[in-house]
Short mmCIF file of C-alpha atoms in Angstrom, two decimals:
data_model
loop_
_atom_site.label_atom_id
_atom_site.label_comp_id
_atom_site.label_asym_id
_atom_site.label_seq_id
_atom_site.Cartn_x
_atom_site.Cartn_y
_atom_site.Cartn_z
CA UNK A 221 -132.16 -23.45 70.75
CA UNK A 222 -129.92 -21.76 73.26
CA UNK A 223 -127.20 -19.47 71.97
CA UNK A 224 -123.96 -18.18 73.39
CA UNK A 225 -125.39 -14.72 73.79
CA UNK A 226 -127.48 -16.19 76.59
CA UNK A 227 -124.42 -17.73 78.18
CA UNK A 228 -123.59 -14.62 80.13
CA UNK A 229 -126.65 -15.06 82.31
CA UNK A 230 -126.04 -18.78 82.71
CA UNK A 231 -122.39 -18.29 83.54
CA UNK A 232 -122.47 -15.26 85.78
CA UNK A 233 -125.88 -14.57 87.36
CA UNK A 234 -126.40 -17.54 89.67
CA UNK A 235 -127.39 -16.65 93.21
CA UNK A 236 -124.29 -17.08 95.38
CA UNK A 237 -124.24 -20.01 97.78
CA UNK A 238 -123.70 -18.89 101.37
CA UNK A 239 -120.27 -20.04 102.39
CA UNK A 240 -121.43 -21.25 105.77
CA UNK A 241 -123.96 -23.61 104.17
CA UNK A 242 -121.60 -25.18 101.65
CA UNK A 243 -120.49 -28.12 103.80
CA UNK A 244 -121.48 -29.52 107.18
CA UNK A 245 -119.34 -27.95 109.86
CA UNK A 246 -117.86 -25.50 107.36
CA UNK A 247 -115.39 -22.96 108.72
CA UNK A 248 -116.35 -20.27 106.23
CA UNK A 249 -114.33 -19.47 103.12
CA UNK A 250 -111.53 -17.43 104.66
CA UNK A 251 -110.97 -19.63 107.71
CA UNK A 252 -111.35 -22.86 105.74
CA UNK A 253 -108.70 -21.92 103.19
CA UNK A 254 -106.39 -20.63 105.84
CA UNK A 255 -106.70 -24.01 107.57
CA UNK A 256 -105.91 -26.03 104.47
CA UNK A 257 -102.20 -26.81 104.03
CA UNK A 258 -100.74 -25.49 100.81
CA UNK A 259 -102.85 -22.30 100.62
CA UNK A 260 -101.84 -18.70 101.06
CA UNK A 261 -103.47 -15.32 100.66
CA UNK A 262 -104.75 -14.61 97.16
CA UNK A 263 -105.83 -18.19 96.54
CA UNK A 264 -102.49 -19.50 95.30
CA UNK A 265 -101.19 -22.91 96.20
CA UNK A 266 -97.72 -23.14 97.79
CA UNK A 267 -95.69 -26.07 96.49
CA UNK A 268 -92.07 -25.38 97.37
CA UNK A 269 -92.28 -26.77 100.93
CA UNK A 270 -95.88 -27.76 101.74
CA UNK A 271 -96.65 -28.51 105.38
CA UNK A 272 -98.21 -31.78 106.48
CA UNK A 273 -101.60 -32.38 104.90
CA UNK A 274 -104.72 -32.04 106.97
CA UNK A 275 -106.46 -35.28 108.02
CA UNK A 276 -108.87 -36.30 105.27
CA UNK A 277 -111.95 -38.39 105.97
CA UNK A 278 -113.11 -40.12 102.79
CA UNK A 279 -116.78 -40.03 101.91
CA UNK A 280 -118.59 -40.45 98.59
CA UNK A 281 -119.70 -36.82 98.79
CA UNK A 282 -116.09 -35.72 98.88
CA UNK A 283 -115.30 -37.14 95.45
CA UNK A 284 -118.70 -37.56 93.82
CA UNK A 285 -120.93 -35.51 91.56
CA UNK A 286 -124.08 -35.28 93.67
CA UNK A 287 -127.05 -33.31 92.40
CA UNK A 288 -127.87 -32.15 95.91
CA UNK A 289 -124.40 -30.88 96.74
CA UNK A 290 -123.55 -27.20 96.53
CA UNK A 291 -120.40 -25.44 95.44
CA UNK A 292 -118.63 -22.45 96.87
CA UNK A 293 -115.42 -21.89 94.95
CA UNK A 294 -113.13 -19.12 96.14
CA UNK A 295 -111.85 -17.68 93.93
CA UNK A 296 -114.63 -18.64 91.55
CA UNK A 297 -114.10 -20.64 88.38
CA UNK A 298 -114.47 -17.68 86.01
CA UNK A 299 -111.23 -16.15 87.30
CA UNK A 300 -109.29 -19.18 88.57
CA UNK A 301 -109.80 -21.94 85.98
CA UNK A 302 -108.71 -22.25 82.33
CA UNK A 303 -110.65 -24.73 80.21
CA UNK A 304 -108.68 -26.65 77.55
CA UNK A 305 -110.74 -28.78 75.15
CA UNK A 306 -108.78 -31.34 73.14
CA UNK A 307 -110.20 -31.68 69.64
CA UNK A 308 -108.75 -35.14 69.05
CA UNK A 309 -106.81 -36.50 66.12
CA UNK A 310 -107.88 -37.31 62.59
CA UNK A 311 -111.00 -39.13 63.81
CA UNK A 312 -110.42 -42.18 61.61
CA UNK A 313 -112.97 -44.28 63.52
CA UNK A 314 -115.63 -41.64 62.78
CA UNK A 315 -114.76 -41.49 59.09
CA UNK A 316 -116.48 -40.52 56.76
CA UNK A 317 -118.13 -38.02 59.13
CA UNK A 318 -114.65 -36.55 59.65
CA UNK A 319 -113.76 -36.48 55.96
CA UNK A 320 -114.39 -32.72 55.68
CA UNK A 321 -114.47 -31.58 59.31
CA UNK A 322 -112.74 -31.91 62.66
CA UNK A 323 -114.28 -34.38 65.09
CA UNK A 324 -115.65 -31.69 67.45
CA UNK A 325 -117.44 -30.10 64.47
CA UNK A 326 -119.51 -33.23 63.68
CA UNK A 327 -123.26 -32.37 63.89
CA UNK A 328 -125.19 -33.74 66.87
CA UNK A 329 -128.83 -33.93 67.93
CA UNK A 330 -130.39 -32.10 64.95
CA UNK A 331 -129.23 -28.56 65.87
CA UNK A 332 -125.84 -28.87 67.55
CA UNK A 333 -122.22 -29.93 67.10
CA UNK A 334 -120.09 -32.06 69.40
CA UNK A 335 -118.00 -29.08 70.51
CA UNK A 336 -121.15 -27.46 71.95
CA UNK A 337 -121.26 -30.08 74.73
CA UNK A 338 -117.97 -29.33 76.55
CA UNK A 339 -118.23 -25.60 75.83
CA UNK A 340 -121.76 -25.46 77.25
CA UNK A 341 -120.71 -27.50 80.29
CA UNK A 342 -117.94 -24.95 80.86
CA UNK A 343 -120.23 -21.94 80.53
CA UNK A 344 -122.85 -23.51 82.78
CA UNK A 345 -120.07 -24.20 85.31
CA UNK A 346 -118.84 -20.58 85.25
CA UNK A 347 -115.65 -21.56 83.37
CA UNK A 348 -115.47 -18.78 80.82
CA UNK A 349 -111.88 -18.91 79.57
CA UNK A 350 -111.78 -21.75 77.04
CA UNK A 351 -109.30 -22.92 74.40
CA UNK A 352 -110.06 -25.62 71.82
CA UNK A 353 -107.00 -27.45 70.44
CA UNK A 354 -107.29 -29.07 67.01
CA UNK A 355 -105.17 -29.85 63.97
CA UNK A 356 -107.31 -31.71 61.38
CA UNK A 357 -109.90 -30.14 59.04
CA UNK A 358 -110.51 -27.25 61.41
CA UNK A 359 -112.20 -24.80 58.99
CA UNK A 360 -115.80 -25.68 59.90
CA UNK A 361 -114.91 -25.85 63.61
CA UNK A 362 -113.34 -22.37 63.47
CA UNK A 363 -116.42 -21.05 61.69
CA UNK A 364 -118.85 -22.58 64.17
CA UNK A 365 -116.95 -21.44 67.27
CA UNK A 366 -116.60 -17.87 65.98
CA UNK A 367 -120.30 -17.65 65.12
CA UNK A 368 -121.53 -19.30 68.31
CA UNK A 369 -119.12 -17.89 70.88
CA UNK A 370 -117.38 -14.99 69.15
CA UNK A 371 -118.74 -12.27 71.40
CA UNK A 372 -117.33 -11.68 74.87
CA UNK A 373 -119.19 -14.42 76.73
CA UNK A 374 -118.94 -13.37 80.33
CA UNK A 375 -118.73 -9.61 80.55
CA UNK A 376 -115.99 -7.04 80.51
CA UNK A 377 -114.42 -7.86 83.86
CA UNK A 378 -113.94 -11.59 83.34
CA UNK A 379 -112.89 -11.33 79.67
CA UNK A 380 -114.37 -14.70 78.77
CA UNK A 381 -113.57 -16.30 75.42
CA UNK A 382 -113.76 -19.50 73.39
CA UNK A 383 -110.81 -19.69 71.00
CA UNK A 384 -109.57 -22.38 68.62
CA UNK A 385 -105.83 -23.11 68.64
CA UNK A 386 -104.61 -25.10 65.64
CA UNK A 387 -101.37 -27.06 65.57
CA UNK A 388 -98.52 -24.88 64.37
CA UNK A 389 -94.81 -25.12 63.77
CA UNK A 390 -92.30 -23.18 65.83
CA UNK A 391 -88.49 -23.02 66.01
CA UNK A 392 -88.64 -25.08 69.20
CA UNK A 393 -91.08 -27.69 67.88
CA UNK A 394 -91.64 -28.25 64.15
CA UNK A 395 -93.99 -31.23 64.72
CA UNK A 396 -97.74 -31.67 64.76
CA UNK A 397 -99.45 -32.60 68.02
CA UNK A 398 -98.29 -36.09 68.97
CA UNK A 399 -100.98 -36.66 71.61
CA UNK A 400 -103.05 -34.97 74.30
CA UNK A 401 -100.13 -34.04 76.56
CA UNK A 402 -97.97 -32.91 73.66
CA UNK A 403 -100.77 -30.65 72.39
CA UNK A 404 -100.99 -28.92 75.78
CA UNK A 405 -97.18 -28.73 76.05
CA UNK A 406 -96.86 -26.99 72.68
CA UNK A 407 -99.22 -24.22 73.83
CA UNK A 408 -98.03 -24.08 77.44
CA UNK A 409 -96.32 -20.75 76.74
CA UNK A 410 -99.80 -19.30 76.17
CA UNK A 411 -101.64 -21.14 78.96
CA UNK A 412 -99.14 -20.15 81.66
CA UNK A 413 -99.74 -16.46 80.91
CA UNK A 414 -103.21 -16.80 82.43
CA UNK A 415 -103.36 -16.05 86.14
CA UNK A 416 -105.33 -19.16 87.10
CA UNK A 417 -105.04 -21.91 89.71
CA UNK A 418 -106.15 -24.93 87.67
CA UNK A 419 -106.30 -26.23 84.13
CA UNK A 420 -109.48 -28.14 83.27
CA UNK A 421 -108.66 -30.67 80.52
CA UNK A 422 -111.66 -31.87 78.48
CA UNK A 423 -112.35 -33.96 75.37
CA UNK A 424 -114.25 -32.61 72.39
CA UNK A 425 -116.08 -35.84 71.51
CA UNK A 426 -118.02 -36.79 74.66
CA UNK A 427 -121.76 -36.47 75.27
CA UNK A 428 -122.70 -35.72 78.90
CA UNK A 429 -123.80 -32.93 81.22
CA UNK A 430 -121.53 -32.13 84.17
CA UNK A 431 -121.05 -29.33 86.68
CA UNK A 432 -117.30 -28.78 86.61
CA UNK A 433 -117.50 -26.57 89.70
CA UNK A 434 -118.14 -29.67 91.83
CA UNK A 435 -115.24 -31.39 90.09
CA UNK A 436 -112.93 -28.45 90.81
CA UNK A 437 -114.16 -28.14 94.36
CA UNK A 438 -113.38 -31.81 95.03
CA UNK A 439 -109.88 -31.15 93.64
CA UNK A 440 -109.36 -28.29 96.08
CA UNK A 441 -110.99 -29.93 99.09
CA UNK A 442 -108.77 -33.04 98.78
CA UNK A 443 -105.70 -30.86 98.12
CA UNK A 444 -104.99 -32.93 95.02
CA UNK A 445 -102.31 -32.35 92.42
CA UNK A 446 -104.45 -33.98 89.72
CA UNK A 447 -108.09 -35.09 89.85
CA UNK A 448 -109.41 -37.61 87.31
CA UNK A 449 -113.11 -37.90 86.48
CA UNK A 450 -114.08 -41.55 86.80
CA UNK A 451 -117.04 -43.63 85.74
CA UNK A 452 -118.23 -46.94 87.23
CA UNK A 453 -118.04 -49.49 84.43
CA UNK A 454 -119.23 -53.01 83.60
CA UNK A 455 -116.84 -55.73 82.42
CA UNK A 456 -118.03 -55.71 78.80
CA UNK A 457 -117.08 -52.07 78.20
CA UNK A 458 -114.13 -51.89 80.59
CA UNK A 459 -111.58 -53.25 78.09
CA UNK A 460 -111.93 -50.08 75.99
CA UNK A 461 -110.93 -47.70 78.81
CA UNK A 462 -108.10 -46.86 81.14
CA UNK A 463 -108.97 -48.46 84.49
CA UNK A 464 -107.81 -47.50 87.96
CA UNK A 465 -107.79 -48.58 91.57
CA UNK A 466 -108.21 -46.20 94.49
CA UNK A 467 -107.51 -46.37 98.22
CA UNK A 468 -109.98 -45.58 100.98
CA UNK A 469 -109.33 -41.85 100.56
CA UNK A 470 -110.18 -41.87 96.85
CA UNK A 471 -106.52 -41.56 95.88
CA UNK A 472 -105.54 -43.42 92.71
CA UNK A 473 -102.95 -46.11 93.40
CA UNK A 474 -102.87 -48.12 90.14
CA UNK A 475 -103.60 -47.62 86.42
CA UNK A 476 -104.10 -50.09 83.58
CA UNK A 477 -104.67 -48.93 80.00
CA UNK A 478 -107.33 -51.05 78.21
CA UNK A 479 -106.50 -54.27 80.12
CA UNK A 480 -107.67 -57.73 79.04
CA UNK A 481 -107.76 -61.22 80.53
CA UNK A 482 -106.19 -61.66 83.95
CA UNK A 483 -105.04 -58.04 84.08
CA UNK A 484 -108.65 -56.94 83.61
CA UNK A 485 -109.80 -59.20 86.46
CA UNK A 486 -107.10 -57.78 88.71
CA UNK A 487 -108.52 -54.26 88.25
CA UNK A 488 -111.89 -55.13 89.80
CA UNK A 489 -112.73 -53.02 92.86
CA UNK A 490 -115.53 -52.66 95.36
CA UNK A 491 -117.25 -49.58 93.90
CA UNK A 492 -119.38 -49.14 97.00
CA UNK A 493 -116.44 -46.98 98.12
CA UNK A 494 -117.67 -44.44 95.56
CA UNK A 495 -121.18 -44.43 97.00
CA UNK A 496 -122.83 -47.07 94.78
CA UNK A 497 -125.30 -49.43 96.43
CA UNK A 498 -124.19 -53.10 96.66
CA UNK A 499 -126.37 -54.21 93.74
CA UNK A 500 -125.03 -51.57 91.32
CA UNK A 501 -121.50 -52.09 92.60
CA UNK A 502 -121.77 -55.74 91.60
CA UNK A 503 -122.88 -54.76 88.08
CA UNK A 504 -120.19 -52.06 87.76
CA UNK A 505 -117.02 -53.42 89.40
CA UNK A 506 -114.51 -51.25 87.51
CA UNK A 507 -113.50 -47.58 87.70
CA UNK A 508 -112.80 -46.12 84.25
CA UNK A 509 -111.13 -42.82 83.44
CA UNK A 510 -113.33 -40.45 81.43
CA UNK A 511 -110.34 -38.58 79.98
CA UNK A 512 -111.38 -35.46 81.93
CA UNK A 513 -108.88 -33.95 84.36
CA UNK A 514 -108.19 -31.04 86.69
CA UNK A 515 -104.49 -30.15 87.05
CA UNK A 516 -103.13 -27.59 89.46
CA UNK A 517 -101.30 -25.10 87.26
CA UNK A 518 -97.84 -25.48 88.79
CA UNK A 519 -98.19 -29.28 88.71
CA UNK A 520 -98.97 -29.25 84.98
CA UNK A 521 -95.97 -27.03 84.23
CA UNK A 522 -93.65 -29.27 86.21
CA UNK A 523 -94.95 -32.56 84.79
CA UNK A 524 -94.81 -31.57 81.12
CA UNK A 525 -91.52 -29.68 81.25
CA UNK A 526 -89.47 -31.40 83.93
CA UNK A 527 -90.80 -34.80 84.95
CA UNK A 528 -92.08 -36.09 81.60
CA UNK A 529 -90.81 -33.80 78.83
CA UNK A 530 -91.16 -36.55 76.18
CA UNK A 531 -94.58 -37.89 77.22
CA UNK A 532 -97.27 -37.51 74.55
CA UNK A 533 -100.42 -38.72 76.29
CA UNK A 534 -102.10 -37.84 79.59
CA UNK A 535 -104.00 -41.06 80.14
CA UNK A 536 -101.28 -43.60 79.44
CA UNK A 537 -98.13 -41.67 80.37
CA UNK A 538 -98.42 -38.46 82.40
CA UNK A 539 -101.05 -39.43 84.97
CA UNK A 540 -99.69 -42.94 85.71
CA UNK A 541 -96.24 -41.35 85.92
CA UNK A 542 -97.48 -38.71 88.35
CA UNK A 543 -98.88 -41.47 90.55
CA UNK A 544 -95.55 -43.34 90.50
CA UNK A 545 -93.55 -40.29 91.62
CA UNK A 546 -95.86 -39.77 94.59
CA UNK A 547 -98.14 -36.95 93.50
CA UNK A 548 -101.64 -36.89 94.91
CA UNK A 549 -103.87 -38.08 92.07
CA UNK A 550 -107.52 -38.28 93.14
CA UNK A 551 -110.57 -39.93 91.58
CA UNK A 552 -113.86 -38.07 91.20
CA UNK A 553 -116.96 -40.17 90.56
CA UNK A 554 -119.32 -39.07 87.81
CA UNK A 555 -122.35 -41.35 87.96
CA UNK A 556 -124.53 -40.15 85.10
CA UNK A 557 -124.98 -40.55 81.34
CA UNK A 558 -121.70 -40.25 79.46
CA UNK A 559 -120.79 -41.48 76.00
CA UNK A 560 -117.44 -41.40 74.23
CA UNK A 561 -118.48 -40.69 70.64
CA UNK A 562 -115.45 -42.24 69.01
CA UNK A 563 -117.01 -44.64 66.51
CA UNK A 564 -119.83 -44.56 63.97
CA UNK A 565 -121.83 -47.03 66.08
CA UNK A 566 -121.42 -44.97 69.27
CA UNK A 567 -122.30 -41.78 67.40
CA UNK A 568 -125.40 -43.37 65.86
CA UNK A 569 -126.60 -44.79 69.20
CA UNK A 570 -125.98 -41.51 71.06
CA UNK A 571 -128.07 -39.56 68.55
CA UNK A 572 -130.91 -42.06 68.44
CA UNK A 573 -130.78 -42.21 72.26
CA UNK A 574 -132.27 -38.72 72.48
CA UNK A 575 -135.52 -40.08 70.97
CA UNK A 576 -136.10 -42.63 73.76
CA UNK A 577 -139.27 -42.36 75.77
CA UNK A 578 -140.31 -41.57 78.41
CA UNK A 579 -136.75 -40.50 79.37
CA UNK A 580 -134.06 -40.01 76.70
CA UNK A 581 -130.45 -41.06 77.32
CA UNK A 582 -129.41 -37.40 77.08
CA UNK A 583 -131.81 -34.48 77.17
CA UNK A 584 -131.25 -31.08 75.61
CA UNK A 585 -134.24 -29.82 77.63
CA UNK A 586 -132.59 -28.61 80.82
CA UNK A 587 -133.30 -25.00 81.68
CA UNK A 588 -130.65 -24.91 84.40
CA UNK A 589 -127.90 -26.19 82.10
CA UNK A 590 -128.77 -25.54 78.45
CA UNK A 591 -126.65 -26.58 75.49
CA UNK A 592 -125.62 -23.54 73.47
CA UNK A 593 -124.93 -23.32 69.77
CA UNK A 594 -124.79 -20.72 67.03
CA UNK A 595 -127.94 -18.67 66.31
CA UNK A 596 -129.11 -19.48 62.79
CA UNK A 597 -132.40 -17.55 62.69
CA UNK A 598 -134.17 -20.35 60.84
CA UNK A 599 -137.97 -20.57 60.49
CA UNK A 600 -139.96 -23.19 62.39
CA UNK A 601 -140.10 -26.60 60.78
CA UNK A 602 -143.09 -27.25 58.50
CA UNK A 603 -144.77 -30.66 58.67
CA UNK A 604 -147.41 -31.27 55.99
CA UNK A 605 -149.63 -34.34 56.41
CA UNK A 606 -146.73 -36.47 57.70
CA UNK A 607 -146.68 -39.35 60.18
CA UNK A 608 -143.90 -38.56 62.68
CA UNK A 609 -143.38 -40.77 65.77
CA UNK A 610 -140.66 -40.96 68.44
CA UNK A 611 -138.43 -38.53 66.55
CA UNK A 612 -136.57 -35.24 66.97
CA UNK A 613 -136.95 -32.58 64.27
CA UNK A 614 -134.43 -29.75 63.90
CA UNK A 615 -135.04 -26.17 62.80
CA UNK A 616 -136.12 -25.03 59.39
CA UNK A 617 -137.20 -28.42 57.98
CA UNK A 618 -139.84 -29.02 55.30
CA UNK A 619 -141.47 -32.43 55.67
CA UNK A 620 -144.20 -33.47 53.23
CA UNK A 621 -146.55 -36.47 53.20
CA UNK A 622 -143.99 -38.95 54.51
CA UNK A 623 -143.39 -41.33 57.43
CA UNK A 624 -140.67 -40.76 60.04
CA UNK A 625 -140.17 -43.13 62.97
CA UNK A 626 -137.48 -43.23 65.68
CA UNK A 627 -135.20 -40.84 63.84
CA UNK A 628 -133.35 -37.55 64.25
CA UNK A 629 -133.91 -35.03 61.44
CA UNK A 630 -131.32 -32.25 61.22
CA UNK A 631 -131.84 -28.60 60.39
CA UNK A 632 -132.96 -27.53 56.89
CA UNK A 633 -133.90 -31.11 55.98
CA UNK A 634 -136.26 -31.46 53.02
CA UNK A 635 -138.15 -34.77 52.88
CA UNK A 636 -140.41 -35.44 49.90
CA UNK A 637 -143.71 -37.26 49.44
CA UNK A 638 -143.87 -40.97 50.10
CA UNK A 639 -140.48 -41.19 51.83
CA UNK A 640 -140.04 -43.55 54.78
CA UNK A 641 -137.36 -42.76 57.38
CA UNK A 642 -136.76 -45.36 60.11
CA UNK A 643 -134.13 -45.60 62.86
CA UNK A 644 -131.99 -43.05 61.04
CA UNK A 645 -130.05 -39.83 61.52
CA UNK A 646 -130.41 -37.12 58.89
CA UNK A 647 -127.94 -34.28 59.44
CA UNK A 648 -129.79 -31.86 57.19
CA UNK A 649 -128.18 -29.18 55.06
CA UNK A 650 -125.91 -26.16 55.30
CA UNK A 651 -128.12 -24.07 53.00
CA UNK A 652 -131.42 -24.02 51.13
CA UNK A 653 -131.66 -24.37 47.40
CA UNK A 654 -133.89 -21.78 45.72
CA UNK A 655 -136.80 -22.68 43.50
CA UNK A 656 -134.71 -21.56 40.52
CA UNK A 657 -131.93 -23.94 41.60
CA UNK A 658 -134.39 -26.81 41.83
CA UNK A 659 -135.89 -25.95 38.43
CA UNK A 660 -132.46 -26.03 36.78
CA UNK A 661 -131.68 -29.37 38.45
CA UNK A 662 -135.00 -30.79 37.26
CA UNK A 663 -134.36 -29.69 33.70
CA UNK A 664 -130.85 -31.17 33.66
CA UNK A 665 -131.69 -34.43 35.41
CA UNK A 666 -130.04 -33.38 38.66
CA UNK A 667 -131.15 -34.21 42.20
CA UNK A 668 -131.89 -31.49 44.81
CA UNK A 669 -130.56 -31.59 48.37
CA UNK A 670 -132.77 -33.73 50.58
CA UNK A 671 -134.68 -37.00 50.50
CA UNK A 672 -136.43 -37.76 47.19
CA UNK A 673 -139.94 -39.08 46.62
CA UNK A 674 -140.68 -42.63 47.81
CA UNK A 675 -137.16 -43.11 49.19
CA UNK A 676 -136.80 -45.66 52.01
CA UNK A 677 -134.02 -45.13 54.57
CA UNK A 678 -133.46 -47.45 57.53
CA UNK A 679 -130.63 -47.60 60.08
CA UNK A 680 -128.52 -45.04 58.26
CA UNK A 681 -126.72 -41.74 58.72
CA UNK A 682 -127.18 -39.19 55.93
CA UNK A 683 -124.51 -36.51 56.29
CA UNK A 684 -125.14 -32.89 55.38
CA UNK A 685 -126.18 -31.79 51.89
CA UNK A 686 -126.87 -35.36 50.80
CA UNK A 687 -128.83 -35.67 47.57
CA UNK A 688 -130.98 -38.79 47.76
CA UNK A 689 -132.87 -39.49 44.54
CA UNK A 690 -136.38 -40.82 44.04
CA UNK A 691 -137.17 -44.46 44.90
CA UNK A 692 -133.75 -44.92 46.55
CA UNK A 693 -133.59 -47.70 49.15
CA UNK A 694 -130.89 -47.38 51.80
CA UNK A 695 -131.82 -50.37 53.96
CA UNK A 696 -128.68 -52.57 53.90
CA UNK A 697 -130.71 -55.34 52.29
CA UNK A 698 -127.87 -57.91 52.52
CA UNK A 699 -127.04 -57.02 56.16
CA UNK A 700 -123.45 -56.06 55.25
CA UNK A 701 -121.44 -55.14 58.36
CA UNK A 702 -118.39 -53.44 56.82
CA UNK A 703 -117.98 -51.99 53.31
CA UNK A 704 -116.05 -49.14 51.69
CA UNK A 705 -117.94 -47.57 48.79
CA UNK A 706 -116.47 -44.08 48.84
CA UNK A 707 -116.67 -43.61 45.07
CA UNK A 708 -120.37 -44.47 45.29
CA UNK A 709 -120.91 -42.00 48.12
CA UNK A 710 -121.25 -44.20 51.20
CA UNK A 711 -119.61 -46.46 53.79
CA UNK A 712 -121.01 -49.26 55.92
CA UNK A 713 -119.65 -49.66 59.46
CA UNK A 714 -121.15 -51.94 62.13
CA UNK A 715 -124.08 -52.47 59.77
CA UNK A 716 -124.86 -48.73 59.64
CA UNK A 717 -124.88 -47.11 56.19
CA UNK A 718 -123.29 -43.64 56.24
CA UNK A 719 -123.80 -41.41 53.21
CA UNK A 720 -120.87 -39.00 52.82
CA UNK A 721 -121.34 -35.23 53.05
CA UNK A 722 -122.36 -33.67 49.71
CA UNK A 723 -122.78 -37.13 48.16
CA UNK A 724 -125.35 -37.93 45.50
CA UNK A 725 -127.25 -41.22 45.47
CA UNK A 726 -128.94 -41.61 42.04
CA UNK A 727 -132.64 -42.37 41.75
CA UNK A 728 -133.52 -46.04 41.96
CA UNK A 729 -130.31 -47.02 43.82
CA UNK A 730 -130.63 -49.92 46.29
CA UNK A 731 -128.05 -50.18 49.09
#
């Protein structure tokens, strides 16, 4: 497990890239920036009367996230970029996982939480000033962020921080956040105090690994007002996303929010322009917005306060509007694993995807870009005569004489003799029960936290602190696709049984 105390090294001790080697034919940092229209000494962008733009030759490298490309930001991201992570709304599609927590606080991958993904991407990209905006059930998110990232994360000079900002009333605005753009607008008075060049807008419920420095560099190199991270997409999934068309310079010329039918067909593009080979371009003929943006600071201020003071959403209102009024809105191709964890099914698949072999969908084992989380100081997991295959086991688990296959077992999980866990996600527990606690429960007919003897769980999510009795079968025997059984402690969505946090499933129950 990586922790935020190690983030300082990851965020600040990379060997610098020689400026002259950053790009073919590079002019060097000082001369290059002096040659780019719209720049002036001190790294600030001039907007009042910008001169004619330099000629721009489009190439996939100019807008794409290439593993071989290098970055040379000047000034660097730690001093010139402010990260803003949007925590999302009530998370109704992820309910009941969001019944007692904000969406970014939902546990992920045995040891982590969703918020750890964008925060870690920021720290690994040298973005060390980070705000997290949320308004629903934020207690556990506040607790996790303060424990994981509470110390100064990038040294005295850079004054790095990760701070949660909850929705609040003010004399000017008595309302809750009405959308992504409105959330940023309500805290703009705070964001504009930071002496930065760009705002990096991120979502708190995506699973991916990305070097934002390349994203920011593409924004600066193309002299863009806004840069939108884009993903090549197949037709089946395209209807769930905002789609866009680009010209031969990578500039966005048209948007369509979740189009269907003929409108969907009209948004098809030749994605070889983004560097895809002809075969992949045929499979992925759409360009979808990932909901990840870089805004130049002065552009953001002007858009939210002057151009679109009533707009609530970036994706459907502000960015299409910016395109219509002639701002330079660029696309940036991200061609890697990315999952929007917005539904129970997507969340389940993303977690089980880390068990795939030989290569998981998303790997937490990347020394160059680790995923950080809070240090819990738990003991190693103990596995006693158990059959465990194709699974991921979190910290501090006690697993006895049972069978686990193709599953993710969260921290502090206790699994008893004879249990069978298949194709399931166990989130574990927030605390251990003592032997005295278990003795009292046994004497009173109670059920301890964990999976009871001879229980059988298949294609299910067991949220934290679940008490699963002996001989319980959670196997969706009747293949029910949708069911609300909140009083009984569980829901079924897309055929996946989800046991609610702190719920108790009595011994002998069959679901």
